[in-house]
Tab-separated table of C-alpha atoms in Angstrom:
chain	number	residue	atom	x	y	z
A	160	MET	CA	45.431	47.957	9.365
A	161	PRO	CA	48.302	46.842	11.643
A	162	GLU	CA	48.912	43.100	11.776
A	163	GLU	CA	48.451	42.951	15.559
A	164	GLU	CA	45.051	44.639	15.338
A	165	MET	CA	43.947	42.278	12.582
A	166	LEU	CA	45.008	39.269	14.650
A	167	ALA	CA	43.119	40.618	17.666
A	168	ILE	CA	39.949	41.028	15.594
A	169	MET	CA	40.300	37.509	14.195
A	170	LYS	CA	40.859	36.097	17.684
A	171	HIS	CA	37.785	37.927	19.010
A	172	SER	CA	35.673	36.603	16.118
A	173	MET	CA	36.880	33.048	16.670
A	174	ASN	CA	36.021	33.309	20.368
A	175	LYS	CA	32.478	34.470	19.500
A	176	ILE	CA	32.030	31.576	17.052
A	177	ALA	CA	33.332	29.111	19.633
A	178	ALA	CA	30.929	30.505	22.227
A	179	VAL	CA	27.989	30.089	19.844
A	180	VAL	CA	29.008	26.512	19.036
A	181	VAL	CA	29.364	25.634	22.721
A	182	ALA	CA	25.969	27.167	23.501
A	183	PHE	CA	24.342	25.293	20.634
A	184	CYS	CA	25.863	21.961	21.666
A	185	SER	CA	24.840	22.551	25.282
A	186	ALA	CA	21.268	23.238	24.186
A	187	CYS	CA	21.261	20.034	22.133
A	188	LEU	CA	22.564	18.002	25.058
A	189	LEU	CA	19.959	19.503	27.391
A	190	SER	CA	17.235	18.753	24.859
A	191	LEU	CA	18.401	15.162	24.476
A	192	ALA	CA	18.614	14.768	28.230
A	193	GLY	CA	15.104	16.159	28.605
A	194	TRP	CA	13.785	13.821	25.911
A	195	ALA	CA	15.474	10.852	27.557
A	196	GLN	CA	14.044	11.859	30.910
A	197	THR	CA	10.561	12.271	29.370
A	198	SER	CA	10.822	8.905	27.630
A	199	ALA	CA	11.974	7.257	30.833
A	200	ALA	CA	9.114	8.901	32.718
A	201	LYS	CA	6.485	7.782	30.204
A	202	PRO	CA	4.106	5.640	32.246
A	203	ASN	CA	3.611	1.982	31.510
A	204	LEU	CA	-0.162	1.696	31.601
A	205	ALA	CA	-0.022	-2.068	31.893
A	206	THR	CA	1.430	-1.682	35.389
A	207	ALA	CA	-0.017	1.718	36.332
A	208	ASP	CA	-2.598	2.260	39.069
A	209	TRP	CA	-6.027	2.476	37.394
A	210	SER	CA	-7.996	2.782	40.604
A	211	VAL	CA	-10.544	5.555	40.919
A	212	LYS	CA	-9.057	6.618	44.256
A	213	SER	CA	-5.461	6.678	43.052
A	214	ALA	CA	-3.451	9.716	44.084
A	215	HIS	CA	-2.468	9.994	40.409
A	216	ASN	CA	-5.942	9.368	38.992
A	217	LEU	CA	-5.623	8.670	35.266
A	218	ALA	CA	-8.938	10.378	34.493
A	219	SER	CA	-7.752	13.732	35.838
A	220	ASN	CA	-4.041	13.199	35.091
A	221	SER	CA	-4.089	11.898	31.536
A	222	PRO	CA	-0.944	10.137	30.322
A	223	PRO	CA	0.581	11.175	26.974
A	224	ALA	CA	-0.968	9.759	23.822
A	225	ASP	CA	2.163	7.778	22.960
A	226	ALA	CA	1.894	5.950	26.296
A	227	VAL	CA	-1.685	5.041	25.428
A	228	TRP	CA	-0.601	3.879	21.979
A	229	ALA	CA	2.160	1.751	23.490
A	230	PHE	CA	-0.472	0.119	25.704
A	231	VAL	CA	-3.194	-0.511	23.116
A	232	SER	CA	-1.244	-1.148	19.904
A	233	GLY	CA	-0.391	-4.764	20.747
A	234	PRO	CA	-3.778	-6.211	19.710
A	235	PHE	CA	-3.507	-4.673	16.249
A	236	ARG	CA	-0.058	-6.106	15.458
A	237	ASN	CA	0.798	-3.776	12.604
A	238	GLY	CA	3.232	-1.202	13.946
A	239	PHE	CA	1.331	1.605	12.226
A	240	GLY	CA	-1.305	4.054	13.368
A	241	HIS	CA	-1.870	6.415	16.244
A	242	VAL	CA	-4.323	7.347	18.969
A	243	CYS	CA	-6.995	9.737	17.691
A	244	ASP	CA	-8.645	10.388	21.052
A	245	PHE	CA	-8.885	8.745	24.475
A	246	ARG	CA	-10.522	9.195	27.852
A	247	PHE	CA	-10.325	7.387	31.180
A	248	ALA	CA	-13.710	7.063	32.885
A	249	ASP	CA	-15.413	5.100	35.640
A	250	LEU	CA	-17.720	3.118	33.349
A	251	ARG	CA	-18.154	0.015	35.502
A	252	HIS	CA	-18.221	1.351	39.071
A	253	SER	CA	-15.793	-1.431	39.972
A	254	GLY	CA	-13.262	0.792	41.699
A	255	ASN	CA	-11.061	0.843	38.583
A	256	LEU	CA	-11.168	3.073	35.538
A	257	SER	CA	-11.826	2.117	31.938
A	258	LEU	CA	-9.897	3.462	28.943
A	259	VAL	CA	-12.040	4.437	25.949
A	260	VAL	CA	-9.940	5.035	22.870
A	261	VAL	CA	-10.389	5.777	19.175
A	262	ILE	CA	-7.519	4.550	17.023
A	263	ASP	CA	-6.312	4.979	13.470
A	264	VAL	CA	-4.557	1.691	12.759
A	265	GLY	CA	-2.964	2.958	9.562
A	266	ALA	CA	-5.571	1.693	7.095
A	267	THR	CA	-7.757	3.825	4.839
A	268	ALA	CA	-10.672	4.014	7.280
A	269	GLY	CA	-9.012	6.626	9.491
A	270	CYS	CA	-10.288	7.147	13.022
A	271	GLU	CA	-13.046	4.558	13.040
A	272	GLY	CA	-14.603	2.391	15.725
A	273	THR	CA	-14.175	2.485	19.486
A	274	GLU	CA	-12.066	0.350	21.834
A	275	ILE	CA	-12.600	-0.100	25.580
A	276	PHE	CA	-9.953	-1.445	27.956
A	277	ASP	CA	-11.161	-2.235	31.480
A	278	LYS	CA	-8.853	-2.843	34.432
A	279	THR	CA	-10.174	-5.716	36.563
A	280	SER	CA	-8.960	-7.507	39.677
A	281	SER	CA	-7.431	-10.219	37.488
A	282	GLY	CA	-5.929	-8.059	34.720
A	283	PHE	CA	-7.524	-6.384	31.718
A	284	GLU	CA	-10.571	-6.891	29.501
A	285	HIS	CA	-10.796	-5.538	25.971
A	286	TYR	CA	-14.035	-4.673	24.125
A	287	SER	CA	-14.549	-3.188	20.668
A	288	THR	CA	-17.375	-1.827	18.548
A	289	PHE	CA	-17.704	-0.395	15.063
A	290	ALA	CA	-19.864	2.441	16.419
A	291	ASN	CA	-18.121	5.802	16.414
A	292	SER	CA	-17.776	8.611	18.893
A	293	THR	CA	-18.657	12.228	18.251
A	294	GLU	CA	-15.932	14.697	17.357
A	295	ASN	CA	-14.404	14.076	20.778
A	296	LEU	CA	-14.865	11.422	23.440
A	297	ARG	CA	-15.561	14.048	26.082
A	298	ASP	CA	-19.040	14.434	24.545
A	299	SER	CA	-19.511	10.679	24.151
A	300	ILE	CA	-19.079	9.808	27.833
A	301	GLN	CA	-22.107	11.174	29.670
A	302	ASP	CA	-24.055	10.791	32.884
A	303	ILE	CA	-27.357	11.047	31.016
A	304	LYS	CA	-29.716	10.522	33.953
A	305	HIS	CA	-27.490	12.410	36.420
A	306	ASP	CA	-27.451	9.384	38.718
A	307	GLY	CA	-23.689	8.910	38.925
A	308	ASN	CA	-23.626	6.206	36.227
A	309	LEU	CA	-21.748	6.920	33.017
A	310	GLU	CA	-23.023	5.898	29.592
A	311	LEU	CA	-21.242	5.819	26.268
A	312	VAL	CA	-23.003	7.577	23.361
A	313	LEU	CA	-21.759	6.290	20.016
A	314	TYR	CA	-23.036	6.751	16.477
A	315	GLY	CA	-23.929	4.424	13.619
A	316	PRO	CA	-24.874	5.283	10.017
A	317	LEU	CA	-28.442	5.668	8.788
A	318	ALA	CA	-29.293	4.723	5.192
A	319	PRO	CA	-25.641	4.868	4.094
A	320	SER	CA	-26.277	4.280	0.375
A	321	GLU	CA	-29.030	6.865	0.285
A	322	SER	CA	-27.036	9.364	2.378
A	323	ARG	CA	-24.127	9.189	-0.039
A	324	ARG	CA	-26.585	9.954	-2.821
A	325	LEU	CA	-27.726	13.001	-0.845
A	326	GLY	CA	-24.133	14.155	-0.333
A	327	CYS	CA	-24.073	13.874	3.467
A	328	ASP	CA	-23.686	11.307	6.245
A	329	ALA	CA	-26.804	10.569	8.274
A	330	GLU	CA	-25.966	9.181	11.728
A	331	TRP	CA	-27.901	8.213	14.811
A	332	PRO	CA	-26.745	8.028	18.439
A	333	MET	CA	-26.885	4.776	20.377
A	334	ILE	CA	-26.397	4.512	24.125
A	335	PHE	CA	-24.204	1.795	25.623
A	336	ALA	CA	-23.708	0.946	29.293
A	337	TRP	CA	-22.045	-1.717	31.407
A	338	ARG	CA	-24.593	-4.294	32.489
A	339	GLY	CA	-22.557	-6.809	34.478
A	340	GLY	CA	-21.537	-9.212	31.747
A	341	GLY	CA	-20.530	-6.699	29.106
A	342	TYR	CA	-21.426	-3.462	27.361
A	343	THR	CA	-24.979	-3.459	26.024
A	344	GLU	CA	-26.986	-1.069	23.889
A	345	VAL	CA	-29.641	0.421	26.182
A	346	SER	CA	-31.045	3.190	23.966
A	347	SER	CA	-34.667	2.210	24.619
A	348	GLN	CA	-34.194	3.057	28.313
A	349	TYR	CA	-33.317	6.688	27.585
A	350	LYS	CA	-36.302	8.169	25.762
A	351	GLY	CA	-35.670	11.531	27.428
A	352	TYR	CA	-32.272	11.727	25.752
A	353	TYR	CA	-33.844	11.189	22.329
A	354	GLU	CA	-36.552	13.768	22.983
A	355	GLN	CA	-33.811	16.322	23.561
A	356	HIS	CA	-31.941	15.020	20.524
A	357	LEU	CA	-35.051	15.580	18.380
A	358	LYS	CA	-35.431	19.136	19.673
A	359	SER	CA	-31.812	19.817	18.765
A	360	LEU	CA	-32.306	18.395	15.268
A	361	LYS	CA	-35.394	20.516	14.682
A	362	LYS	CA	-33.438	23.641	15.604
A	363	GLN	CA	-30.717	22.654	13.144
A	364	ILE	CA	-33.311	21.954	10.442
A	365	ALA	CA	-34.969	25.330	11.012
A	366	ALA	CA	-31.598	27.089	10.757
A	367	SER	CA	-30.659	25.128	7.619
A	368	SER	CA	-34.052	25.833	6.056
A	369	SER	CA	-33.605	29.536	6.735
A	370	GLY	CA	-30.184	29.383	5.112
A	371	ALA	CA	-31.646	27.698	2.046
A	372	GLU	CA	-34.316	30.388	1.727
A	373	GLU	CA	-31.752	33.150	2.100
A	374	ALA	CA	-29.615	31.530	-0.583
A	375	GLN	CA	-32.515	31.781	-2.999
A	376	ALA	CA	-33.442	35.381	-2.090
A	377	PRO	CA	-31.490	38.621	-2.757
A	378	ALA	CA	-28.958	39.373	-0.079
A	379	ALA	CA	-29.997	41.862	2.592
A	380	GLY	CA	-29.671	45.491	1.497
A	381	GLN	CA	-29.502	44.600	-2.167
A	382	THR	CA	-32.014	45.377	-4.854
A	383	PRO	CA	-32.521	43.357	-8.020
A	384	ALA	CA	-30.083	44.403	-10.723
A	385	PRO	CA	-31.653	46.897	-13.195
A	386	GLN	CA	-32.038	45.897	-16.810
A	387	PRO	CA	-29.148	47.304	-18.867
A	388	ALA	CA	-29.832	50.210	-21.176
A	389	MET	CA	-30.015	49.227	-24.846
A	390	VAL	CA	-27.710	51.063	-27.265
A	391	PRO	CA	-28.546	51.123	-31.001
A	392	VAL	CA	-25.772	49.879	-33.258
A	393	PRO	CA	-25.899	50.595	-37.017
A	394	PRO	CA	-25.893	47.756	-39.483
A	395	ALA	CA	-22.571	46.607	-40.831
A	396	GLY	CA	-21.161	48.971	-43.469
A	397	SER	CA	-23.074	52.058	-42.297
A	398	PHE	CA	-22.451	54.842	-39.805
A	399	ALA	CA	-24.290	57.880	-38.399
A	400	ASN	CA	-23.627	61.228	-39.989
A	401	SER	CA	-24.273	63.126	-36.795
A	402	SER	CA	-23.922	62.445	-33.093
A	403	ASN	CA	-27.545	63.594	-32.727
A	404	ASP	CA	-28.868	61.167	-35.317
A	405	HIS	CA	-30.637	58.347	-33.424
A	406	SER	CA	-32.671	57.027	-36.362
A	407	MET	CA	-30.373	54.337	-37.683
A	408	GLY	CA	-32.890	52.181	-39.465
A	409	GLY	CA	-32.031	48.507	-39.799
A	410	GLY	CA	-29.612	48.571	-36.835
A	411	ALA	CA	-29.622	46.288	-33.786
A	412	LEU	CA	-29.925	46.933	-30.043
A	413	PHE	CA	-27.196	45.762	-27.666
A	414	PRO	CA	-26.861	46.200	-23.882
A	415	ALA	CA	-24.745	49.121	-22.784
A	416	PRO	CA	-21.708	48.304	-20.574
A	417	ALA	CA	-22.674	48.031	-16.914
A	418	ALA	CA	-21.683	50.854	-14.610
A	419	SER	CA	-18.793	50.008	-12.311
A	420	SER	CA	-19.514	52.526	-9.565
A	421	SER	CA	-21.702	50.224	-7.428
A	422	PRO	CA	-19.990	48.050	-4.799
A	423	ALA	CA	-19.690	44.300	-5.372
A	424	ALA	CA	-22.607	42.300	-4.009
A	425	ALA	CA	-21.923	40.200	-0.914
A	426	PRO	CA	-22.057	36.445	-1.569
A	427	ALA	CA	-25.410	34.910	-0.754
A	428	PRO	CA	-25.492	32.376	2.110
A	429	THR	CA	-25.555	28.738	1.109
A	430	PRO	CA	-27.790	26.072	2.649
A	431	ASP	CA	-26.314	23.609	5.132
A	432	SER	CA	-24.913	20.600	3.272
A	433	ASP	CA	-26.285	18.336	6.042
A	434	TYR	CA	-29.831	19.628	5.651
A	435	ASP	CA	-31.149	16.486	3.951
A	436	CYS	CA	-29.483	14.175	6.449
A	437	GLU	CA	-30.770	16.218	9.384
A	438	ARG	CA	-34.325	15.588	8.141
A	439	VAL	CA	-33.571	11.868	7.775
A	440	GLU	CA	-32.186	11.770	11.335
A	441	ALA	CA	-35.227	13.614	12.687
A	442	ALA	CA	-37.599	11.166	10.967
A	443	LYS	CA	-35.671	8.241	12.439
A	444	THR	CA	-35.825	9.781	15.913
A	445	GLU	CA	-39.576	10.418	15.616
A	446	ALA	CA	-40.090	6.787	14.611
A	447	PHE	CA	-38.002	5.611	17.578
A	448	LEU	CA	-40.117	7.730	19.940
A	449	GLY	CA	-43.381	6.578	18.338
A	450	ILE	CA	-44.202	10.086	17.075
A	451	HIS	CA	-46.385	10.279	13.945
A	452	SER	CA	-45.847	13.761	12.563
A	453	ASP	CA	-48.184	15.164	9.908
A	454	ALA	CA	-45.484	17.674	8.966
A	455	THR	CA	-42.937	14.893	8.348
A	456	MET	CA	-45.431	12.904	6.273
A	457	SER	CA	-46.381	15.982	4.258
A	458	ASP	CA	-42.710	16.743	3.593
A	459	ALA	CA	-42.083	13.149	2.480
A	460	ILE	CA	-45.053	13.202	0.075
A	461	LYS	CA	-43.890	16.521	-1.387
A	462	ALA	CA	-40.374	15.139	-1.812
A	463	SER	CA	-41.704	11.950	-3.472
A	464	GLU	CA	-43.347	14.101	-6.150
A	465	ASN	CA	-40.293	16.276	-6.727
A	466	SER	CA	-38.593	16.222	-10.137
A	467	ASP	CA	-35.207	15.940	-8.388
A	468	PRO	CA	-34.390	12.216	-8.023
A	469	ASN	CA	-32.348	12.906	-4.871
A	470	GLU	CA	-35.435	14.372	-3.219
A	471	ARG	CA	-37.328	11.201	-4.097
A	472	VAL	CA	-34.519	9.144	-2.549
A	473	ARG	CA	-34.836	11.165	0.665
A	474	ALA	CA	-38.597	10.610	0.558
A	475	ALA	CA	-38.056	6.849	0.310
A	476	VAL	CA	-35.925	6.816	3.450
A	477	ILE	CA	-38.330	8.941	5.476
A	478	LEU	CA	-41.394	6.991	4.305
A	479	SER	CA	-39.692	3.763	5.400
A	480	TYR	CA	-39.212	5.231	8.883
A	481	ILE	CA	-42.806	6.459	9.112
A	482	GLY	CA	-43.991	2.944	8.271
A	483	THR	CA	-47.758	3.625	8.233
A	484	PRO	CA	-49.906	1.944	5.544
A	485	GLU	CA	-50.142	5.252	3.662
A	486	ALA	CA	-46.373	5.752	3.847
A	487	MET	CA	-45.652	2.216	2.653
A	488	ALA	CA	-48.075	2.664	-0.275
A	489	ASP	CA	-46.169	5.787	-1.342
A	490	LEU	CA	-42.893	3.917	-0.911
A	491	LYS	CA	-44.147	1.139	-3.219
A	492	ASP	CA	-44.892	3.788	-5.835
A	493	LEU	CA	-41.291	5.014	-5.563
A	494	ALA	CA	-40.086	1.426	-6.001
A	495	ALA	CA	-41.530	1.696	-9.528
A	496	ASP	CA	-39.939	5.120	-10.176
A	497	SER	CA	-38.820	5.969	-13.711
A	498	ASP	CA	-35.310	6.616	-12.380
A	499	PRO	CA	-33.690	3.186	-11.925
A	500	VAL	CA	-31.530	4.337	-8.998
A	501	VAL	CA	-34.514	5.760	-7.132
A	502	ALA	CA	-36.519	2.603	-7.858
A	503	LYS	CA	-33.714	0.340	-6.618
A	504	LEU	CA	-33.160	2.264	-3.392
A	505	ALA	CA	-36.886	2.579	-2.692
A	506	LYS	CA	-37.381	-1.155	-3.247
A	507	ALA	CA	-34.614	-1.873	-0.749
A	508	ARG	CA	-36.291	0.439	1.778
A	509	LEU	CA	-39.420	-1.732	1.706
A	510	SER	CA	-37.525	-4.277	3.811
A	511	TYR	CA	-34.568	-2.281	5.152
A	512	GLY	CA	-34.493	-3.834	8.642
A	513	GLN	CA	-32.949	-2.131	11.657
A	514	GLU	CA	-30.830	0.997	11.419
A	515	PRO	CA	-28.144	1.526	12.430
A	516	ASP	CA	-27.317	-2.032	11.473
A	517	GLU	CA	-26.765	-4.646	14.180
A	518	TYR	CA	-23.127	-4.511	13.134
A	519	TYR	CA	-22.855	-1.152	14.938
A	520	ARG	CA	-24.990	-2.105	17.929
A	521	GLN	CA	-22.690	-4.791	19.273
A	522	VAL	CA	-19.766	-4.388	21.664
A	523	ASN	CA	-17.679	-7.528	21.425
A	524	GLU	CA	-15.143	-8.829	23.911
A	525	GLU	CA	-11.737	-9.329	22.335
A	526	PRO	CA	-8.699	-11.374	23.368
A	527	VAL	CA	-6.356	-9.469	25.654
A	528	GLU	CA	-2.954	-9.192	23.953
A	529	LEU	CA	-1.467	-6.046	25.383
A	530	ASN	CA	2.082	-4.848	24.708
A	531	ARG	CA	2.669	-7.587	22.161
A	532	PRO	CA	5.513	-6.668	19.756
A	533	PRO	CA	4.170	-5.596	16.346
A	534	ILE	CA	4.806	-7.629	13.221
A	535	LYS	CA	7.788	-6.387	11.234
A	536	HIS	CA	6.609	-5.401	7.762
A	537	ARG	CA	8.739	-6.076	4.731
A	538	THR	CA	9.569	-2.966	2.784
A	539	SER	CA	10.833	-4.682	-0.388
A	540	ALA	CA	11.065	-8.101	-1.927
A	541	GLY	CA	13.458	-10.352	-0.065
A	542	SER	CA	14.078	-7.867	2.756
């Protein structure tokens, strides 16, 4: 190849490489500029307009999660964590919005508890509770009575020790609302909500029960497997003289290999893992509504006589919710159960108190310490 042609090819290649490098660097600069612009545009919620009538209403124009974290992280003073979920809503009808937020503060608990930040005429107020939202706050903030007033539906645990034994987490919804001097649990004022909640639970229980029955029965379209044919095998040290000789005295019978022509059976459905807790939640809801169900009592008695200790634990919880003299007599019997764990849990249910615990029913006002710099954590000794 002539030297001039080779130089021309090399020059062309170098120009292409240079063009790629320039394009890449330009893209990087544009990206950095965009990031800087986005960071600069990130709203400062401490000075933002929280009014319901704002042209940039925060409820319909949600700020980014990092702006919310920058606003709320000051009270926790640890520099770790993130916002799990948040919603702006008109909880107080004061003309300003409230921020409801679930936070993971970097500990082992994960996204636990609920924080409320209210904008007032004099600044901000901060409230917190250990009660938890549903999977998303959109479902937790409701206008239950359709009267223009928003309530906050949060959950607390039922029978936590017993639920862990059952392999699920029983929870119960509590309703909170602003009542002038703070957020108060007002569940007793919303019986209609709990009637609907009970209907929903019963549908879930029926579906779970059907799944459990299907798991125990042959799958649809399948027939029970036939017994394998038995093939005679001669005793050790002997053999048949003829292929037609089937009279091998002293031999043994063994199953013939199964035929492989049939298709593999579809896996049977499994029962809902929350089935036991759904029945606990339904019993709690019936007790709250003052419903005395013969079906629930019958189920509890049957469970109390079950050989499975976990069933007897479930019976203890449900009997404690029923609370009638007959139910308490059966609960006392379980307190003397031969299984020490069942006996211990049943004895505790004789005087279990309120559930969810008062711990989850309180919304406490906290000091307002917004945008406070986090504590710097040491990463090694002497650093």
